[in-house]
Short mmCIF file of N, CA, C and O in Angstrom, two decimals:
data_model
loop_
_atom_site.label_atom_id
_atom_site.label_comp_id
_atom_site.label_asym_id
_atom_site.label_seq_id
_atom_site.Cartn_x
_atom_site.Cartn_y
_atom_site.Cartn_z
N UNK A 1 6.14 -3.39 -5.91
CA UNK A 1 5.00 -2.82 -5.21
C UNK A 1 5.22 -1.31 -5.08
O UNK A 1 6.32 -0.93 -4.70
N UNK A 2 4.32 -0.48 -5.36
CA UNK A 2 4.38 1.25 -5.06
C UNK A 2 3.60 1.15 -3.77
O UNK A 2 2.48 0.66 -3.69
N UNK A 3 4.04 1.48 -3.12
CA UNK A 3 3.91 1.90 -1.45
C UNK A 3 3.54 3.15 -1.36
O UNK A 3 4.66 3.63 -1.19
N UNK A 4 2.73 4.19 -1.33
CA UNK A 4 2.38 5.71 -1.33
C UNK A 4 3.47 5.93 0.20
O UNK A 4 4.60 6.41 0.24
N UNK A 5 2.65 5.39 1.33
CA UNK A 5 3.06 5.99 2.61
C UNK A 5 3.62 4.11 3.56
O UNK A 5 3.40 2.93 3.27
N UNK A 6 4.48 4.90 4.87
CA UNK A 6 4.59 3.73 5.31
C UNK A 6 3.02 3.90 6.39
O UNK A 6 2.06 4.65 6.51
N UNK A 7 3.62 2.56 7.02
CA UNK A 7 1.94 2.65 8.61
C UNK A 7 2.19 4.08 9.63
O UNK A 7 3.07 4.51 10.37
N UNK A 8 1.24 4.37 9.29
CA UNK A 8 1.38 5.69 9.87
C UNK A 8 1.33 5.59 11.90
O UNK A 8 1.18 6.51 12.70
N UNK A 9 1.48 4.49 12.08
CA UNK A 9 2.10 3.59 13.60
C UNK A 9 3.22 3.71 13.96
O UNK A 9 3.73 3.97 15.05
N UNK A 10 3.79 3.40 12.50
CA UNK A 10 5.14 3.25 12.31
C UNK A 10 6.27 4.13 12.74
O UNK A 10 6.21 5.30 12.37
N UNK A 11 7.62 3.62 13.71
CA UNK A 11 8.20 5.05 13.88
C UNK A 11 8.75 5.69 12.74
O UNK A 11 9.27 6.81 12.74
N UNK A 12 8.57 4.74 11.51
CA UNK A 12 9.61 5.63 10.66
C UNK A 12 8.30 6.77 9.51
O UNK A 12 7.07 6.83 9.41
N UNK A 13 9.35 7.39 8.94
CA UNK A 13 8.63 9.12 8.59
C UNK A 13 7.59 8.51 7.08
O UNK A 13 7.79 7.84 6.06
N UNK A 14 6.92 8.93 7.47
CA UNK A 14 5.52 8.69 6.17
C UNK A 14 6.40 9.79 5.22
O UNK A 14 6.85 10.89 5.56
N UNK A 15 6.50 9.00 3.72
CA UNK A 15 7.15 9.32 2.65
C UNK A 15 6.21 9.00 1.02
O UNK A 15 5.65 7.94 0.75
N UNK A 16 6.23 9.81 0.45
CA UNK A 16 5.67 10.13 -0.93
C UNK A 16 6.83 9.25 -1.48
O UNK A 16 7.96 9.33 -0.99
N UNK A 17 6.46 8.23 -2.75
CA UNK A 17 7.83 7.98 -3.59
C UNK A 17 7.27 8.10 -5.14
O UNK A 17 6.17 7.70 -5.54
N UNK A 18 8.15 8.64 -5.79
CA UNK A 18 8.00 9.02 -7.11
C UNK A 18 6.96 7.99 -7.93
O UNK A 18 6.11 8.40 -8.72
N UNK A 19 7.21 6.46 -7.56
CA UNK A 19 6.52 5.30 -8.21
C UNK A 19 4.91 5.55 -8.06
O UNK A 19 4.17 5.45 -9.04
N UNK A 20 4.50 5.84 -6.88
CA UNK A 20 3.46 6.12 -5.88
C UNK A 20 2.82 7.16 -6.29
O UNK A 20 1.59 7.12 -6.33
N UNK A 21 3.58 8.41 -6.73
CA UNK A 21 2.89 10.04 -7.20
C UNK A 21 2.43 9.23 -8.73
O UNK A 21 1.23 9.14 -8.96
N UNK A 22 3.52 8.62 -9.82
CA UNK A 22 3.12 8.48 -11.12
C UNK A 22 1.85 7.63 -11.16
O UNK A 22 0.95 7.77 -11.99
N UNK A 23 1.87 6.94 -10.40
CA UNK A 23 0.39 5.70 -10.22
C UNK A 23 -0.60 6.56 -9.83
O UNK A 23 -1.58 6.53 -10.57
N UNK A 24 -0.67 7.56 -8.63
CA UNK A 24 -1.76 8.38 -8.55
C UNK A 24 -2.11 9.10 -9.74
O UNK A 24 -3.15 9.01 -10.38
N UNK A 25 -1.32 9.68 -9.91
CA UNK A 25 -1.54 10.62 -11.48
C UNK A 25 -2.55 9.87 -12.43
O UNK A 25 -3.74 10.13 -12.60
N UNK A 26 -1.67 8.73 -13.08
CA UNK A 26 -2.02 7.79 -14.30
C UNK A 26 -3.97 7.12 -13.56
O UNK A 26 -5.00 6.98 -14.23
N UNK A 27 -3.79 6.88 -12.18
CA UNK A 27 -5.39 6.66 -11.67
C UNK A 27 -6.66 8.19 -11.96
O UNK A 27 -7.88 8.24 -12.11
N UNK A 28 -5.79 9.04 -11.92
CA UNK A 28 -6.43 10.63 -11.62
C UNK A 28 -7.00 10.75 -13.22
O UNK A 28 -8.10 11.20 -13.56
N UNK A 29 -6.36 10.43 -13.74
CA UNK A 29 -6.23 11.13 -15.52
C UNK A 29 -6.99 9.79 -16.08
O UNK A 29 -7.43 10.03 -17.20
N UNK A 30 -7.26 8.58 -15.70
CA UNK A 30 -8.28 7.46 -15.97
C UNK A 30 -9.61 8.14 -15.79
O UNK A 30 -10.52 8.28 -16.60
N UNK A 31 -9.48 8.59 -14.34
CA UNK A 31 -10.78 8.47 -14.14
C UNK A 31 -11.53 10.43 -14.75
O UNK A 31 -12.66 10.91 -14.77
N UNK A 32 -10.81 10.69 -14.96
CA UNK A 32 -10.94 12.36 -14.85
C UNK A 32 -10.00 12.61 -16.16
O UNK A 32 -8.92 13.21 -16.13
N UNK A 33 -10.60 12.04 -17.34
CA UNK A 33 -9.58 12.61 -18.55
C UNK A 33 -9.75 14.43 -18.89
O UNK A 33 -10.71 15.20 -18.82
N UNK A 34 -8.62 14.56 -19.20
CA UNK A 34 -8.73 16.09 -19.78
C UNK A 34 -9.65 16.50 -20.60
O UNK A 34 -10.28 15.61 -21.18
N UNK A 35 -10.00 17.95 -20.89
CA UNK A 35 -11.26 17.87 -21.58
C UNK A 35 -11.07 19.40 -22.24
O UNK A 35 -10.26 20.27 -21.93
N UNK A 36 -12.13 19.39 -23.25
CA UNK A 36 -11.82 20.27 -23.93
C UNK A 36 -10.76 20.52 -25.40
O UNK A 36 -10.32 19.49 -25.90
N UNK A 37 -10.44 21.58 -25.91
CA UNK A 37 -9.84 21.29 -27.36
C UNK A 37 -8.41 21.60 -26.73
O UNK A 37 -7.43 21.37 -27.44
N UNK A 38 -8.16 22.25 -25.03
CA UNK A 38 -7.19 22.87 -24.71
C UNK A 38 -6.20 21.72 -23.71
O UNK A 38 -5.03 21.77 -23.33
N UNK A 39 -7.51 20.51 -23.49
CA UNK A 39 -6.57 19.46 -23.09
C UNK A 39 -6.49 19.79 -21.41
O UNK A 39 -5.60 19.31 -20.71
N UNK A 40 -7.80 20.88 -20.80
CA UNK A 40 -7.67 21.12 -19.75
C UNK A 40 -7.37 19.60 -18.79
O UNK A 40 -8.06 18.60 -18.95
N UNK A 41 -6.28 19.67 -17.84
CA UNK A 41 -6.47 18.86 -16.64
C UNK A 41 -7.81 18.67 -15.48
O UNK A 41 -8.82 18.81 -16.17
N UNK A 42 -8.06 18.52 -14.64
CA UNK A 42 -8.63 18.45 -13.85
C UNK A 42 -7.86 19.22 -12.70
O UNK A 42 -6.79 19.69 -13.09
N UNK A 43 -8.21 19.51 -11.14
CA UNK A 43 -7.59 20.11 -10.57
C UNK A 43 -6.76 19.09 -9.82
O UNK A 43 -5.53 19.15 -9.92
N UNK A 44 -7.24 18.32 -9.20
CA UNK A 44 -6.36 17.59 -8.98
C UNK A 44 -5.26 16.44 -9.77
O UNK A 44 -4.29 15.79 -9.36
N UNK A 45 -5.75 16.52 -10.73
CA UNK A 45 -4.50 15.71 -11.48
C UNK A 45 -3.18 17.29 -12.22
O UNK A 45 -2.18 17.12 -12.91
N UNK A 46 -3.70 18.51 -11.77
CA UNK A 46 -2.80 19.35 -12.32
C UNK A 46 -2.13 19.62 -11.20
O UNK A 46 -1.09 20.28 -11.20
N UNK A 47 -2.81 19.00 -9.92
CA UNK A 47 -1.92 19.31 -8.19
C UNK A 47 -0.84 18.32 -8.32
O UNK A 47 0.34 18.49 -8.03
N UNK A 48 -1.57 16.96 -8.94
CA UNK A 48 -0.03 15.78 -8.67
C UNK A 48 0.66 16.26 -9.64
O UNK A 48 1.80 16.59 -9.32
N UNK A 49 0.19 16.53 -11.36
CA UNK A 49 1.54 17.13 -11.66
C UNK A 49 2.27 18.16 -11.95
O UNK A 49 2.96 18.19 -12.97
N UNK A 50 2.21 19.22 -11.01
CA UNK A 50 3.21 19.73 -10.00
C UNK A 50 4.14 19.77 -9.42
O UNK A 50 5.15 20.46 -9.30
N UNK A 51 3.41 18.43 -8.80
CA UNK A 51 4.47 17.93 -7.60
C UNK A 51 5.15 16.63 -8.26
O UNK A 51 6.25 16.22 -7.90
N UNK A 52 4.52 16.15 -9.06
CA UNK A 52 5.89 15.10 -9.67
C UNK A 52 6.76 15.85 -10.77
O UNK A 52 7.74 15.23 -11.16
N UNK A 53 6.43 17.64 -11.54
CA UNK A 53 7.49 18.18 -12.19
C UNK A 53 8.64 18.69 -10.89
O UNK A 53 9.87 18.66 -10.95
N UNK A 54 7.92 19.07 -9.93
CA UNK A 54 9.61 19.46 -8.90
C UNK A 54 10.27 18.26 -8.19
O UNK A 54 11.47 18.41 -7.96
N UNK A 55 9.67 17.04 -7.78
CA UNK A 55 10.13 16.19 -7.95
C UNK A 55 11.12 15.73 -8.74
O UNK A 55 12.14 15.49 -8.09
N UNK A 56 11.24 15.44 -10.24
CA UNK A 56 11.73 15.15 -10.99
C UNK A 56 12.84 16.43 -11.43
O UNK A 56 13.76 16.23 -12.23
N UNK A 57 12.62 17.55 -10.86
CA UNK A 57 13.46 18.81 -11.35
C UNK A 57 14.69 18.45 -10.24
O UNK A 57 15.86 18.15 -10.47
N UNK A 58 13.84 18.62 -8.72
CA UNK A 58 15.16 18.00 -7.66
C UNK A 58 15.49 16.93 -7.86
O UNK A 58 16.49 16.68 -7.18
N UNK A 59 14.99 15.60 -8.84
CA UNK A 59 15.73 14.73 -8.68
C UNK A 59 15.41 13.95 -7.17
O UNK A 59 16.31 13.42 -6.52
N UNK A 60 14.21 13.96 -6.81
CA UNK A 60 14.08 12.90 -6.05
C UNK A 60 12.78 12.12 -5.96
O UNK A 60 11.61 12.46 -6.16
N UNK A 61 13.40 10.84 -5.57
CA UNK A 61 12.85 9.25 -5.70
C UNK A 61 12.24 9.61 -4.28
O UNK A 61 13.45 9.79 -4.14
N UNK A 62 11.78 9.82 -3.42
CA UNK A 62 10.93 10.51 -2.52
C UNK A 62 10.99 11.56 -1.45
O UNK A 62 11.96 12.11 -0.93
N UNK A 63 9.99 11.67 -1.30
CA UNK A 63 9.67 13.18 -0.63
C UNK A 63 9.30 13.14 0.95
O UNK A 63 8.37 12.33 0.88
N UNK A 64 9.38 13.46 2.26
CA UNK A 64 8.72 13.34 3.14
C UNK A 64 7.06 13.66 2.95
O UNK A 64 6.51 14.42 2.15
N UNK A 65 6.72 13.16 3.57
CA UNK A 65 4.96 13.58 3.74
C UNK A 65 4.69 15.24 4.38
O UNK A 65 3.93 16.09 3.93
N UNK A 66 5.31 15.29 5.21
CA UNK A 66 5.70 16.86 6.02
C UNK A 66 5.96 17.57 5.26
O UNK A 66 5.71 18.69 5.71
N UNK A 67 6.44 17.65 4.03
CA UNK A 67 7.03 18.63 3.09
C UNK A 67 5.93 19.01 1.96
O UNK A 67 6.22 19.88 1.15
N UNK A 68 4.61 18.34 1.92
CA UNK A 68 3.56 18.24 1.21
C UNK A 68 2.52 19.46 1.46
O UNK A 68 2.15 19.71 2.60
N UNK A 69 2.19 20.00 0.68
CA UNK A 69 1.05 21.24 0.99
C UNK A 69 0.01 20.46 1.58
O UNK A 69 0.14 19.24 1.67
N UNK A 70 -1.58 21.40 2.24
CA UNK A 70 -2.18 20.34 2.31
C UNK A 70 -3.06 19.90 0.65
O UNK A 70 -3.47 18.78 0.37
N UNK A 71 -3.14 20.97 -0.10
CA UNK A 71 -3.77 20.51 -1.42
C UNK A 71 -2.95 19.63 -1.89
O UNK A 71 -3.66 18.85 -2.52
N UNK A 72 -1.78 19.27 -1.96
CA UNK A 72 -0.92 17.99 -2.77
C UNK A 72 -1.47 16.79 -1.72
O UNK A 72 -2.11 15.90 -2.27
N UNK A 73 -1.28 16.68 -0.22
CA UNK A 73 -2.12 15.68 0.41
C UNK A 73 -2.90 15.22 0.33
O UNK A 73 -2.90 13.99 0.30
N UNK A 74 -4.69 16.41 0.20
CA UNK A 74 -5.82 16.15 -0.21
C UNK A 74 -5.88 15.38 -1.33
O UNK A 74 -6.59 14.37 -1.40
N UNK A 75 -4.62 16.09 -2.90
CA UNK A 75 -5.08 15.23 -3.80
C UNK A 75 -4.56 13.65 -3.64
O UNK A 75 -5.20 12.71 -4.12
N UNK A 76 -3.58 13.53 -3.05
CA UNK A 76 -2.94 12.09 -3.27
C UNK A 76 -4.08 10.98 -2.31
O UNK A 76 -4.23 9.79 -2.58
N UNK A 77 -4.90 11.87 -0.97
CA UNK A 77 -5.50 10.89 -0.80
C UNK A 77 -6.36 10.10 -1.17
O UNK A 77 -6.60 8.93 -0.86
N UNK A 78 -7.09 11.24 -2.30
CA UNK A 78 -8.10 10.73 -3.05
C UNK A 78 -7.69 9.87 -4.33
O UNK A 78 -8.50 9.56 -5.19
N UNK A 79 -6.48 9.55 -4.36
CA UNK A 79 -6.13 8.88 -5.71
C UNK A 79 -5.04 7.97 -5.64
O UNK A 79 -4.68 7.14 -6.47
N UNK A 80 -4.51 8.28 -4.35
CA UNK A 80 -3.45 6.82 -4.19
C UNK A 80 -3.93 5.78 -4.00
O UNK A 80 -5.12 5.66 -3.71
N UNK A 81 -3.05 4.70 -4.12
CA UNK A 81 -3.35 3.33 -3.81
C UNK A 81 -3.43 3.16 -2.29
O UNK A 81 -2.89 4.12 -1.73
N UNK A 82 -4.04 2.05 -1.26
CA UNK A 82 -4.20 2.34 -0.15
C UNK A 82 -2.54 1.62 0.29
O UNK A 82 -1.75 1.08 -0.49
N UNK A 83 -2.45 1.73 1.06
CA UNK A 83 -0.85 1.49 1.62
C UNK A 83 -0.73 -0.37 1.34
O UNK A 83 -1.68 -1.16 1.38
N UNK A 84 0.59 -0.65 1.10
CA UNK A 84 0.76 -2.41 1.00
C UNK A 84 -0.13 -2.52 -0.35
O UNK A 84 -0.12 -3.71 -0.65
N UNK A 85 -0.88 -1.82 -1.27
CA UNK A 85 -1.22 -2.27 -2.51
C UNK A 85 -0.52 -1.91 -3.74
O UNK A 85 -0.01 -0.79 -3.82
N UNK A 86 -0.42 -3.02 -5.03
CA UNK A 86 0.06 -2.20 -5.94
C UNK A 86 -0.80 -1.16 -6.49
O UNK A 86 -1.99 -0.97 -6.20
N UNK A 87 -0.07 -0.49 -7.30
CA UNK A 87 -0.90 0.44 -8.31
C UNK A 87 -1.65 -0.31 -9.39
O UNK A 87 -2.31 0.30 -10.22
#
């Protein structure tokens, strides 16, 4: 299961996980393919990947939610899975 965030009830810290960013992405770029001869992205699928190239540069399997701009937030809300679903 890719989990984006935990219950935001929850005492423990709402967390981004790498599984969670690639599923948003791969949903973003379905629905919003690139376009053009230049292969433009969309804006928000060029916000998630961003944040899954420094991700993957630090080497980490997740991120706090707190550590998120609010444009990387905005985009993941509109494209993650809702919490407890798979991708």
């Amino acid at each position: 299961m890719t989990t984006l965030l935990t219950d935001p009830a929850s005492p423990l810290p709402r967390v981004l996980t790498i599984g969670a960013l690639e599923a948003a992405i791969n949903r973003a770029r379905a629905a919003q393919p690139a376009t053009g001869a230049e292969a433009v992205l969309s804006r928000e699928v060029s916000v998630l990947a961003k944040l899954y190239g420094r991700m993957i540069w630090d080497r980490e399997l997740q991120r706090p939610w707190e550590t998120l701009t609010d444009t990387e937030q905005v985009a993941l809300q509109l494209w993650a899975a809702p919490v407890g679903r798979q991708a």
